[in-house]
Amino acid sequence: MPRYNPTEIEPKWQIFWDENKTFRAPEFPQGDKLYVLDMFPYPSGDGLHVGHPEGYTATDIVCRFERMRGKSVLHPMGFDAFGLPAEEFAIKTNTPPRESTEKNIATFRRQLKMLGFSYDWDREIATTDVDYFRWTQWIFLVLFDTWFDDAQQKGRPIRDLPIPVDVAQQGNRAVQQYQDEHRLAYQANALVNWCPNLGTVLANEEVIDGRSERGDHPVERIPLKQWMLRITAYGDRLENDLVNLDWSESIKTMQREWIGRSTGAEVDFFVGQQESLDSWEADRLQKGFSRKANDTVLRIYTTRPDTLFGATYMVIAPEHPLVDQLTTADQKHAVEEYRQLAAAKSDRERQEDREKTGVFTGSYAVNPINRTSIPIWISDYVLISYGTGAIMAVPGQDNRDWEFAEVFGLPIIRTVQPPKDFEGQAYTGDGPAMNSDFLDGLGVAEAKAKTIAWLADRGLGQSKVNYKLRDWLFSRQRFWGEPFPILHEVDEQGQPNGVIRAVPESDLPVELPFLEDYKPHGRPEPPLAKADDGWHYPMLDGQRYRRETNTMPQWAGSCWYYLRFIDPKNQTAFVDAEKEQSWMPVDLYVGGAEHAVLHLLYARFWHKVLFDRGYVTTREPFQRLVNQGMILGEMEYSGFKLPDGTWISASNVTKNVDRELVSKDHGQPVKSVALQETQVTKKDEGFVLVDHDHIRVESRAFKMSKSRGNVVNPDDIVRDYGADSLRLYEMFMGPLEATKPWSMSGVDGVKKFLDRVWRIIVDERAETLCLNPSVVDTEPTDVQKRMLHKTIQAVTNDVSKMEFNTAIARMMEFTNFFTKEAQRPKSILKQFVLLLSPYAPHICEELWQLLGHQDTLAYEPWPEFDEAFTREDSVEIPIQINGKLKAKIRVASDLSKDQLEKAAQADEKIGALLAGKEIVKTIVVPGRMVNFVIKP
RNA sequence: GCGAGAGUGGCGGAAUUGGCAGACGCGCUAGAUUUAGGAUCUAGUGGCCUUAGGUCGUGCAGGUUCGAUUCCUGUCUCUCGCACCA
């Protein structure tokens, strides 16, 4: 079998690596450590997607490369197996989730092994392993046991939480309640995103445009008591610590925007009885700004306290607690109607409907800065979940307020002087203050500071930081997740009395109960509530409890898996402290950009809590992050036809509101027709039909999807081309971070490259596997040596920069060169096999063996290049006249400036062109080029 | 609308302290070899002009420079993210 046959050699080496535990990582690093992590996959029922091996191959190349350079490499893999996708698949296939999950994991494991990744499989974990989620529950208890000390900006044990005297006086129960309110894991009755189709609530981050990110189902807002994690407490640190991370700016920006820190002020507007205004002001002057707003004030948040003189009305959200109190009898009907309308609107409808609507409450608030009385309105453009759910409206300096004011004819006062040529409506830029009494003339920044100081002096306001980031809704009403290690104390009747406690550490894990029926039923009671009483109502210390029946969201397990990989079998701790210290942080983390906010923010948050509590030693978990780009389906050409069968140009096709294709001019329905490459041709800037060259067609690649039928299955590629070809192709397609279309003929191309590599070493015509007769034990020629050293140099540089596509191109050049060489020195080929091995490990192990080695090449030293050998003795120099290329000369590469200029002038053609002309200037860059500037 | 990134042959892409545009691969053309080949090897392959040669050419329009894919200004298109966050 002298032909290159991946189906034979690939399994052979996979078994070899497995049996010899070639890629087992040491318990502790020896010498320099490198922790390289892939985002572990959700083992869905569809198996591996070609997108997975993209990032996985990239990290595998880095790992194999660094091992050969002597680093201790930790490169683990596992499965994120809890959560909706796994559970939905279980329901669809009517199997218990654990069973279907294990089956899916087996498929994924087989597929990953088939691709020859150098994982330490002894460290494999699944988030669904009881032995794993035991520690997920343990970390939850750490969160439960922690409060955030604002002064120290640090999470601390709950026992250290200072209890205010008035609370302490009310007894134990009150103290406990006070503590519960301050824990990082707490229960809250809040408006949540309830998705009836999925049968669970969702985090804000999981809702896109009012629909579930997974499955695209409608989401409603209903009030429910839910577990929340106080991620907002860490907002500043999550933002500030981004600075020192080697992440792309775009991901950092996305996180910053998601956190959405803004600075401004909280201001209280008096809404009590007019006659008590004086006494209220006197009280505030004496006692200062109150910790909580009572019902005599409307507390607002603004980022523009400088515009306070321009506040002409107030707006509160329809869900604001003071709505009833502020609504006068006259307005009651209208307000009630508006509230119901707003409540009935889904988030999606609210977002689509941007026309400002609202209702006057009938009452007025007093502007603290000038005692003006201004009307209070209700509108859904103010969100209850941000700030205080109430705003002061300053139409002169805010576009939204301007629009509202125009609709309802409310007054507009400019308090910032717009520039002379300003033609817009609200002016939001900088400028001198006007109509603002003691602020007049000040710039925005100064005016802000002065206003805040003025308010603070009188106890009417204070500076305040707000975040778009909301606390993390952490409970789900599904079966397939980690149970909460929480117990609710119950009374004689079995009803919870509001007292909660943690399951003792020694009683962990809390396992999932067996349930006959675990399917969601469209109501918010979790399925775990159907468990038998033995699970549901445990006794502890003589007290009867009801177990928490919510489960944790899918993100929980992935928040800390990188720590467990360091010490996956530890039975006494989530990770051994010493091991954690020697392997952390993750040096390189590669995964899809779809996790830019959710997973990466959540994991960072947990990590910081563990850091504060002394369980980990690094501030951040992932030092360097690289996002692989998406792989699209093959390029497709589409033409468009009207109902009567006539073609129309792609430029004349658009989508209507229902997302259907219609013609731009008459709105007729349009059908998209898939075209063959032979039916289209290039014309001007795009493609047209061959038969009708005035009809433009669309050419683009689409995201792979089952419905489009353009999904590429890695199993098929490995069967037809081999794993090495798949790996190589995915790296050769283009830059790792770019979005790029799949091309089957491209896979064919890299397969041919491997065929050539095989043939320069193996004798294809022999009966048995033996070296090609041209492979000889001779001293390489200078040219051959230069080829090798230049290749080593280029490949080494490229892999450090993770520019794998160009590294492969260089190795192709090497192969093309040696295909033509009649004598191929063995020493050179050995070095080349080592260079290629991180990319195509199976074929290289096979060739390495054939070249006379017994053991794996995985720990062979990485080839070194000698700068001296990479230099060419002669070089081709372009000669320009007035910047236009006129001739090329070949000269010694070390020619001096003067010599090069003389050589250029000596060239026959250049001499002729320069004859009789006046040379104004000559630019000579030794080793690069010569340019003569002459008078025309 | 706001923010980020990207526009280079028929296609994927290469080239940056500014210095030969199109490396490498696909596709295509021709030749060799083969019973045959969708195998292999060799050569060619940006457009236009009639060849030698010339000329244009990195989304578009300008600018800086001896020289611009690279720097600057404006503009268009696409992709991604955010989207009433006061």
mmCIF file of C-alpha atoms in Angstrom, chain A residues 476-606:
data_model
loop_
_atom_site.group_PDB
_atom_site.id
_atom_site.type_symbol
_atom_site.label_atom_id
_atom_site.label_comp_id
_atom_site.label_asym_id
_atom_site.label_seq_id
_atom_site.Cartn_x
_atom_site.Cartn_y
_atom_site.Cartn_z
ATOM 1 C CA ARG A 476 -34.435 27.766 35.204
ATOM 2 C CA GLN A 477 -37.620 25.724 35.298
ATOM 3 C CA ARG A 478 -36.186 22.731 33.549
ATOM 4 C CA PHE A 479 -35.053 19.271 34.561
ATOM 5 C CA TRP A 480 -31.639 18.973 32.944
ATOM 6 C CA GLY A 481 -29.499 21.262 35.051
ATOM 7 C CA GLU A 482 -27.685 21.369 38.359
ATOM 8 C CA PRO A 483 -30.094 21.325 41.326
ATOM 9 C CA PHE A 484 -29.632 24.240 43.722
ATOM 10 C CA PRO A 485 -28.039 23.168 47.007
ATOM 11 C CA ILE A 486 -30.627 25.178 48.923
ATOM 12 C CA LEU A 487 -33.297 24.183 51.427
ATOM 13 C CA HIS A 488 -36.457 26.101 52.321
ATOM 14 C CA GLU A 489 -37.647 25.711 55.875
ATOM 15 C CA VAL A 490 -41.284 24.615 55.936
ATOM 16 C CA ASP A 491 -43.977 24.918 58.571
ATOM 17 C CA GLU A 492 -46.377 22.253 59.835
ATOM 18 C CA GLN A 493 -48.428 22.484 56.652
ATOM 19 C CA GLY A 494 -45.374 22.005 54.470
ATOM 20 C CA GLN A 495 -45.369 25.624 53.359
ATOM 21 C CA PRO A 496 -42.061 27.531 53.142
ATOM 22 C CA ASN A 497 -41.762 30.146 55.865
ATOM 23 C CA GLY A 498 -39.188 32.247 54.057
ATOM 24 C CA VAL A 499 -36.146 30.930 55.879
ATOM 25 C CA ILE A 500 -33.551 29.351 53.645
ATOM 26 C CA ARG A 501 -30.306 27.556 54.311
ATOM 27 C CA ALA A 502 -27.516 26.009 52.308
ATOM 28 C CA VAL A 503 -27.200 22.264 52.007
ATOM 29 C CA PRO A 504 -24.192 21.405 54.208
ATOM 30 C CA GLU A 505 -21.039 20.893 52.199
ATOM 31 C CA SER A 506 -20.792 17.334 53.439
ATOM 32 C CA ASP A 507 -24.209 16.557 51.920
ATOM 33 C CA LEU A 508 -23.144 17.586 48.433
ATOM 34 C CA PRO A 509 -23.848 16.694 45.725
ATOM 35 C CA VAL A 510 -27.578 17.200 45.518
ATOM 36 C CA GLU A 511 -28.359 14.743 42.759
ATOM 37 C CA LEU A 512 -31.184 15.016 40.300
ATOM 38 C CA PRO A 513 -34.170 12.915 41.359
ATOM 39 C CA PHE A 514 -35.559 10.225 39.111
ATOM 40 C CA LEU A 515 -38.630 11.544 37.292
ATOM 41 C CA GLU A 516 -41.019 9.579 35.153
ATOM 42 C CA ASP A 517 -41.942 12.734 33.313
ATOM 43 C CA TYR A 518 -39.473 15.588 33.152
ATOM 44 C CA LYS A 519 -40.957 17.441 30.194
ATOM 45 C CA PRO A 520 -41.858 21.110 30.514
ATOM 46 C CA HIS A 521 -45.574 21.819 30.769
ATOM 47 C CA GLY A 522 -45.652 25.489 29.866
ATOM 48 C CA ARG A 523 -46.232 26.628 33.466
ATOM 49 C CA PRO A 524 -43.582 28.159 35.673
ATOM 50 C CA GLU A 525 -43.455 25.381 38.322
ATOM 51 C CA PRO A 526 -40.209 23.473 37.846
ATOM 52 C CA PRO A 527 -40.451 19.757 36.995
ATOM 53 C CA LEU A 528 -38.307 18.878 40.006
ATOM 54 C CA ALA A 529 -41.370 19.739 42.130
ATOM 55 C CA LYS A 530 -42.758 16.422 40.909
ATOM 56 C CA ALA A 531 -40.013 14.453 42.648
ATOM 57 C CA ASP A 532 -41.049 12.092 45.411
ATOM 58 C CA ASP A 533 -41.123 13.351 48.998
ATOM 59 C CA GLY A 534 -37.916 11.550 49.908
ATOM 60 C CA TRP A 535 -36.001 13.903 47.648
ATOM 61 C CA HIS A 536 -38.315 16.859 47.906
ATOM 62 C CA TYR A 537 -38.739 17.126 51.706
ATOM 63 C CA PRO A 538 -35.542 16.160 53.497
ATOM 64 C CA MET A 539 -35.068 16.346 57.256
ATOM 65 C CA LEU A 540 -32.018 18.073 58.623
ATOM 66 C CA ASP A 541 -31.148 18.707 62.267
ATOM 67 C CA GLY A 542 -34.695 17.775 63.184
ATOM 68 C CA GLN A 543 -36.216 20.355 60.892
ATOM 69 C CA ARG A 544 -38.227 19.595 57.790
ATOM 70 C CA TYR A 545 -37.247 21.379 54.583
ATOM 71 C CA ARG A 546 -38.403 21.645 51.031
ATOM 72 C CA ARG A 547 -35.708 21.479 48.433
ATOM 73 C CA GLU A 548 -35.264 24.249 45.945
ATOM 74 C CA THR A 549 -36.683 22.861 42.704
ATOM 75 C CA ASN A 550 -35.265 25.287 40.192
ATOM 76 C CA THR A 551 -32.177 24.216 38.321
ATOM 77 C CA MET A 552 -29.154 26.223 37.247
ATOM 78 C CA PRO A 553 -28.847 27.583 33.705
ATOM 79 C CA GLN A 554 -26.629 26.023 31.112
ATOM 80 C CA TRP A 555 -23.916 28.638 31.704
ATOM 81 C CA ALA A 556 -23.235 27.442 35.247
ATOM 82 C CA GLY A 557 -21.050 24.484 34.360
ATOM 83 C CA SER A 558 -18.965 26.410 31.854
ATOM 84 C CA CYS A 559 -18.189 29.134 34.390
ATOM 85 C CA TRP A 560 -15.412 27.142 35.995
ATOM 86 C CA TYR A 561 -14.559 24.076 33.892
ATOM 87 C CA TYR A 562 -11.143 25.482 33.067
ATOM 88 C CA LEU A 563 -10.309 25.134 36.768
ATOM 89 C CA ARG A 564 -11.471 21.542 37.060
ATOM 90 C CA PHE A 565 -9.319 20.513 34.099
ATOM 91 C CA ILE A 566 -6.293 21.318 36.232
ATOM 92 C CA ASP A 567 -7.288 18.701 38.778
ATOM 93 C CA PRO A 568 -10.248 16.737 37.404
ATOM 94 C CA LYS A 569 -10.262 13.830 39.843
ATOM 95 C CA ASN A 570 -9.886 15.745 43.085
ATOM 96 C CA GLN A 571 -12.378 14.424 45.649
ATOM 97 C CA THR A 572 -11.645 16.892 48.424
ATOM 98 C CA ALA A 573 -11.531 20.229 46.621
ATOM 99 C CA PHE A 574 -12.782 21.745 43.381
ATOM 100 C CA VAL A 575 -9.122 22.189 42.469
ATOM 101 C CA ASP A 576 -5.918 21.687 44.385
ATOM 102 C CA ALA A 577 -4.558 25.085 45.408
ATOM 103 C CA GLU A 578 -0.996 24.357 44.414
ATOM 104 C CA LYS A 579 -1.969 22.972 41.025
ATOM 105 C CA GLU A 580 -4.222 25.942 40.422
ATOM 106 C CA GLN A 581 -1.371 28.281 41.152
ATOM 107 C CA SER A 582 1.025 26.533 38.814
ATOM 108 C CA TRP A 583 -1.280 26.175 35.798
ATOM 109 C CA MET A 584 -3.447 29.303 35.867
ATOM 110 C CA PRO A 585 -4.211 31.458 34.034
ATOM 111 C CA VAL A 586 -5.339 29.960 30.765
ATOM 112 C CA ASP A 587 -2.694 31.254 28.354
ATOM 113 C CA LEU A 588 -4.720 30.850 25.198
ATOM 114 C CA TYR A 589 -8.472 30.465 24.912
ATOM 115 C CA VAL A 590 -10.030 29.906 21.511
ATOM 116 C CA GLY A 591 -13.691 29.794 20.635
ATOM 117 C CA GLY A 592 -16.519 31.348 18.685
ATOM 118 C CA ALA A 593 -17.369 35.015 19.007
ATOM 119 C CA GLU A 594 -20.938 34.083 19.922
ATOM 120 C CA HIS A 595 -19.724 33.741 23.495
ATOM 121 C CA ALA A 596 -18.222 37.219 23.533
ATOM 122 C CA VAL A 597 -20.605 38.458 26.183
ATOM 123 C CA LEU A 598 -22.476 35.690 27.933
ATOM 124 C CA HIS A 599 -20.050 32.941 28.793
ATOM 125 C CA LEU A 600 -16.992 35.153 29.043
ATOM 126 C CA LEU A 601 -18.672 37.655 31.330
ATOM 127 C CA TYR A 602 -20.229 35.021 33.575
ATOM 128 C CA ALA A 603 -17.006 33.017 33.875
ATOM 129 C CA ARG A 604 -15.013 36.147 34.678
ATOM 130 C CA PHE A 605 -17.551 37.047 37.343
ATOM 131 C CA TRP A 606 -17.352 33.666 39.076
#
